PDB file of C-alpha atoms in Angstrom:
ATOM      1  CA  UNK A   1     103.366 109.783  86.541  1.00  0.00           C
ATOM      2  CA  UNK A   2     101.827 112.851  88.969  1.00  0.00           C
ATOM      3  CA  UNK A   3      98.766 110.859  89.786  1.00  0.00           C
ATOM      4  CA  UNK A   4     100.977 107.959  91.105  1.00  0.00           C
ATOM      5  CA  UNK A   5     102.608 110.394  93.254  1.00  0.00           C
ATOM      6  CA  UNK A   6      99.960 112.206  94.402  1.00  0.00           C
ATOM      7  CA  UNK A   7      97.729 108.848  95.943  1.00  0.00           C
ATOM      8  CA  UNK A   8     101.179 107.587  97.011  1.00  0.00           C
ATOM      9  CA  UNK A   9     101.131 110.157  99.057  1.00  0.00           C
ATOM     10  CA  UNK A  10      97.937 110.509 100.145  1.00  0.00           C
ATOM     11  CA  UNK A  11      98.252 106.504 100.804  1.00  0.00           C
ATOM     12  CA  UNK A  12     101.258 107.367 102.816  1.00  0.00           C
ATOM     13  CA  UNK A  13      99.386 110.243 105.185  1.00  0.00           C
ATOM     14  CA  UNK A  14      96.156 108.138 105.331  1.00  0.00           C
ATOM     15  CA  UNK A  15      98.139 104.696 106.788  1.00  0.00           C
ATOM     16  CA  UNK A  16      99.872 106.781 109.480  1.00  0.00           C
ATOM     17  CA  UNK A  17      96.745 108.615 110.490  1.00  0.00           C
ATOM     18  CA  UNK A  18      95.162 105.068 110.605  1.00  0.00           C
ATOM     19  CA  UNK A  19      97.979 103.525 112.924  1.00  0.00           C
ATOM     20  CA  UNK A  20      97.728 106.793 115.125  1.00  0.00           C
ATOM     21  CA  UNK A  21      94.136 106.755 115.487  1.00  0.00           C
ATOM     22  CA  UNK A  22      94.328 102.619 116.457  1.00  0.00           C
ATOM     23  CA  UNK A  23      97.441 103.546 118.875  1.00  0.00           C
ATOM     24  CA  UNK A  24      94.973 106.986 120.409  1.00  0.00           C
ATOM     25  CA  UNK A  25      92.123 104.907 120.861  1.00  0.00           C
ATOM     26  CA  UNK A  26      93.202 102.583 123.734  1.00  0.00           C
ATOM     27  CA  UNK A  27      95.259 105.018 125.294  1.00  0.00           C
ATOM     28  CA  UNK A  28      91.566 107.790 124.887  1.00  0.00           C
ATOM     29  CA  UNK A  29      89.915 104.647 126.555  1.00  0.00           C
ATOM     30  CA  UNK A  30      92.320 103.952 129.682  1.00  0.00           C
ATOM     31  CA  UNK A  31      92.206 107.811 130.171  1.00  0.00           C
ATOM     32  CA  UNK A  32      88.353 107.227 130.909  1.00  0.00           C
ATOM     33  CA  UNK A  33      88.190 104.278 132.394  1.00  0.00           C
ATOM     34  CA  UNK A  34      91.614 104.189 134.446  1.00  0.00           C
ATOM     35  CA  UNK A  35      89.986 106.592 136.889  1.00  0.00           C
ATOM     36  CA  UNK A  36      85.891 104.489 137.479  1.00  0.00           C
ATOM     37  CA  UNK A  37      87.933 101.584 137.828  1.00  0.00           C
ATOM     38  CA  UNK A  38      91.572 102.155 139.828  1.00  0.00           C
ATOM     39  CA  UNK A  39      90.691  99.382 142.682  1.00  0.00           C
ATOM     40  CA  UNK A  40      89.575  96.789 140.119  1.00  0.00           C
ATOM     41  CA  UNK A  41      93.149  96.551 139.010  1.00  0.00           C
ATOM     42  CA  UNK A  42      94.840  96.918 142.267  1.00  0.00           C
ATOM     43  CA  UNK A  43      95.204 100.692 142.192  1.00  0.00           C
ATOM     44  CA  UNK A  44      94.973 103.494 144.158  1.00  0.00           C
ATOM     45  CA  UNK A  45      94.214 106.552 143.385  1.00  0.00           C
ATOM     46  CA  UNK A  46      97.212 108.577 144.249  1.00  0.00           C
ATOM     47  CA  UNK A  47      98.456 105.294 141.328  1.00  0.00           C
ATOM     48  CA  UNK A  48      96.004 106.563 138.635  1.00  0.00           C
ATOM     49  CA  UNK A  49      98.006 110.362 138.533  1.00  0.00           C
ATOM     50  CA  UNK A  50     101.449 109.310 137.740  1.00  0.00           C
ATOM     51  CA  UNK A  51     100.314 106.070 135.299  1.00  0.00           C
ATOM     52  CA  UNK A  52      98.271 108.999 133.050  1.00  0.00           C
ATOM     53  CA  UNK A  53     101.179 110.710 133.325  1.00  0.00           C
ATOM     54  CA  UNK A  54     103.969 108.617 132.932  1.00  0.00           C
ATOM     55  CA  UNK A  55     104.539 108.221 129.591  1.00  0.00           C
ATOM     56  CA  UNK A  56     104.392 112.485 129.140  1.00  0.00           C
ATOM     57  CA  UNK A  57     107.892 112.053 131.173  1.00  0.00           C
ATOM     58  CA  UNK A  58     109.242 109.695 129.336  1.00  0.00           C
ATOM     59  CA  UNK A  59     108.605 111.204 125.966  1.00  0.00           C
ATOM     60  CA  UNK A  60     110.700 113.717 126.807  1.00  0.00           C
ATOM     61  CA  UNK A  61     113.619 110.986 126.200  1.00  0.00           C
ATOM     62  CA  UNK A  62     112.018 109.190 123.303  1.00  0.00           C
ATOM     63  CA  UNK A  63     111.606 111.838 121.329  1.00  0.00           C
ATOM     64  CA  UNK A  64     115.060 112.314 120.561  1.00  0.00           C
ATOM     65  CA  UNK A  65     115.734 108.688 120.186  1.00  0.00           C
ATOM     66  CA  UNK A  66     113.037 108.018 117.108  1.00  0.00           C
ATOM     67  CA  UNK A  67     113.776 110.852 115.591  1.00  0.00           C
ATOM     68  CA  UNK A  68     117.382 109.603 114.958  1.00  0.00           C
ATOM     69  CA  UNK A  69     115.497 106.166 114.376  1.00  0.00           C
ATOM     70  CA  UNK A  70     113.707 107.617 111.449  1.00  0.00           C
ATOM     71  CA  UNK A  71     116.742 109.571 110.236  1.00  0.00           C
ATOM     72  CA  UNK A  72     118.637 106.261 110.335  1.00  0.00           C
ATOM     73  CA  UNK A  73     116.113 103.934 109.247  1.00  0.00           C
ATOM     74  CA  UNK A  74     113.582 105.657 106.962  1.00  0.00           C
ATOM     75  CA  UNK A  75     109.912 105.655 107.862  1.00  0.00           C
ATOM     76  CA  UNK A  76     108.270 102.031 107.843  1.00  0.00           C
ATOM     77  CA  UNK A  77     110.424 100.001 109.847  1.00  0.00           C
ATOM     78  CA  UNK A  78     110.106 102.116 113.011  1.00  0.00           C
ATOM     79  CA  UNK A  79     106.117 102.693 111.528  1.00  0.00           C
ATOM     80  CA  UNK A  80     106.034  99.203 111.982  1.00  0.00           C
ATOM     81  CA  UNK A  81     107.700  98.341 115.677  1.00  0.00           C
ATOM     82  CA  UNK A  82     106.399 101.084 116.850  1.00  0.00           C
ATOM     83  CA  UNK A  83     102.570 100.181 116.019  1.00  0.00           C
ATOM     84  CA  UNK A  84     103.892  96.593 117.699  1.00  0.00           C
ATOM     85  CA  UNK A  85     104.574  98.015 120.815  1.00  0.00           C
ATOM     86  CA  UNK A  86     101.469  99.592 120.495  1.00  0.00           C
ATOM     87  CA  UNK A  87      98.750  96.715 120.116  1.00  0.00           C
ATOM     88  CA  UNK A  88     101.414  95.089 122.940  1.00  0.00           C
ATOM     89  CA  UNK A  89     100.167  97.453 125.446  1.00  0.00           C
ATOM     90  CA  UNK A  90      96.957  98.113 124.248  1.00  0.00           C
ATOM     91  CA  UNK A  91      96.570  94.413 124.742  1.00  0.00           C
ATOM     92  CA  UNK A  92      98.470  94.387 127.820  1.00  0.00           C
ATOM     93  CA  UNK A  93      96.024  96.723 129.129  1.00  0.00           C
ATOM     94  CA  UNK A  94      93.169  93.760 129.786  1.00  0.00           C
ATOM     95  CA  UNK A  95      95.524  91.459 131.571  1.00  0.00           C
ATOM     96  CA  UNK A  96      97.675  92.831 133.508  1.00  0.00           C
ATOM     97  CA  UNK A  97      96.894  93.896 137.852  1.00  0.00           C
ATOM     98  CA  UNK A  98      98.751  96.714 139.900  1.00  0.00           C
ATOM     99  CA  UNK A  99     100.631  98.910 139.728  1.00  0.00           C
ATOM    100  CA  UNK A 100     104.532  98.109 138.382  1.00  0.00           C
ATOM    101  CA  UNK A 101     102.984  96.295 135.737  1.00  0.00           C
ATOM    102  CA  UNK A 102     100.602  99.477 133.950  1.00  0.00           C
ATOM    103  CA  UNK A 103     103.769 101.617 134.891  1.00  0.00           C
ATOM    104  CA  UNK A 104     105.753  99.737 132.524  1.00  0.00           C
ATOM    105  CA  UNK A 105     102.918  99.444 130.073  1.00  0.00           C
ATOM    106  CA  UNK A 106     102.696 103.055 130.357  1.00  0.00           C
ATOM    107  CA  UNK A 107     106.362 104.022 129.705  1.00  0.00           C
ATOM    108  CA  UNK A 108     106.612 101.298 126.517  1.00  0.00           C
ATOM    109  CA  UNK A 109     103.177 103.267 125.284  1.00  0.00           C
ATOM    110  CA  UNK A 110     105.619 106.726 125.710  1.00  0.00           C
ATOM    111  CA  UNK A 111     108.003 105.338 123.431  1.00  0.00           C
ATOM    112  CA  UNK A 112     105.921 104.281 120.869  1.00  0.00           C
ATOM    113  CA  UNK A 113     104.065 107.128 120.578  1.00  0.00           C
ATOM    114  CA  UNK A 114     106.967 109.249 119.657  1.00  0.00           C
ATOM    115  CA  UNK A 115     108.123 106.809 116.693  1.00  0.00           C
ATOM    116  CA  UNK A 116     103.839 107.276 116.016  1.00  0.00           C
ATOM    117  CA  UNK A 117     103.649 110.961 116.203  1.00  0.00           C
ATOM    118  CA  UNK A 118     106.611 111.222 113.948  1.00  0.00           C
ATOM    119  CA  UNK A 119     105.587 109.084 109.946  1.00  0.00           C
ATOM    120  CA  UNK A 120     102.251 111.150 109.857  1.00  0.00           C
ATOM    121  CA  UNK A 121     103.691 114.875 109.464  1.00  0.00           C
ATOM    122  CA  UNK A 122     107.869 113.005 107.330  1.00  0.00           C
ATOM    123  CA  UNK A 123     104.782 111.709 105.392  1.00  0.00           C
ATOM    124  CA  UNK A 124     103.334 115.986 105.241  1.00  0.00           C
ATOM    125  CA  UNK A 125     106.306 117.141 104.559  1.00  0.00           C
ATOM    126  CA  UNK A 126     107.522 114.921 101.162  1.00  0.00           C
ATOM    127  CA  UNK A 127     104.515 116.368  99.793  1.00  0.00           C
ATOM    128  CA  UNK A 128     104.354 119.751  97.959  1.00  0.00           C
ATOM    129  CA  UNK A 129     103.408 123.302  99.966  1.00  0.00           C
ATOM    130  CA  UNK A 130     100.909 122.970  97.853  1.00  0.00           C
ATOM    131  CA  UNK A 131      98.840 121.071  99.544  1.00  0.00           C
ATOM    132  CA  UNK A 132     100.409 120.316 103.049  1.00  0.00           C
ATOM    133  CA  UNK A 133      97.861 121.924 104.751  1.00  0.00           C
ATOM    134  CA  UNK A 134      95.077 119.918 103.452  1.00  0.00           C
ATOM    135  CA  UNK A 135      96.992 116.819 103.979  1.00  0.00           C
ATOM    136  CA  UNK A 136      97.862 118.463 107.754  1.00  0.00           C
ATOM    137  CA  UNK A 137      93.442 118.563 108.331  1.00  0.00           C
ATOM    138  CA  UNK A 138      93.396 115.051 107.288  1.00  0.00           C
ATOM    139  CA  UNK A 139      95.347 113.383 108.933  1.00  0.00           C
ATOM    140  CA  UNK A 140      94.987 115.158 112.358  1.00  0.00           C
ATOM    141  CA  UNK A 141      90.523 114.291 111.233  1.00  0.00           C
ATOM    142  CA  UNK A 142      91.712 110.686 110.737  1.00  0.00           C
ATOM    143  CA  UNK A 143      94.057 110.577 114.020  1.00  0.00           C
ATOM    144  CA  UNK A 144      91.461 112.114 115.737  1.00  0.00           C
ATOM    145  CA  UNK A 145      88.725 109.696 115.000  1.00  0.00           C
ATOM    146  CA  UNK A 146      90.760 107.181 117.449  1.00  0.00           C
ATOM    147  CA  UNK A 147      90.711 109.754 120.531  1.00  0.00           C
ATOM    148  CA  UNK A 148      87.306 109.834 120.559  1.00  0.00           C
ATOM    149  CA  UNK A 149      86.505 106.285 119.999  1.00  0.00           C
ATOM    150  CA  UNK A 150      88.124 105.656 123.182  1.00  0.00           C
ATOM    151  CA  UNK A 151      87.089 108.689 124.523  1.00  0.00           C
ATOM    152  CA  UNK A 152      82.465 106.976 123.806  1.00  0.00           C
ATOM    153  CA  UNK A 153      83.354 103.130 124.336  1.00  0.00           C
TER     154      UNK A 153
END
């Protein structure tokens, strides 16, 4: 029974880390590409700073909502919805044009990120104290691969 539990815990953390890595890919890519291609997208240079920071402002409000949703609905449903929103936002970066549409996409990304960053920590908190450090290191290592990949591309 203990082996099955260990595998289940590991797979849960791995899934959360992979979802975060994929989500971070498009976000990190945008931090590099947007300042270089803003004119092509119908933006001004001043718009770039607003667009790259609005997701952090939104998270002041959406973090509390995410916490409440995870307490009420568990981990799976909010994570699935946030993953779908994140994928939709990543797709929208390739088709939207102009400040307002990018602003809406970045605000949605901020909300999605509030929901995406919690499951890994929730899964890790359910592991034994002896495994938490290793699981946290594993989680961060995998999830940061998305940032590195998005930046390099």
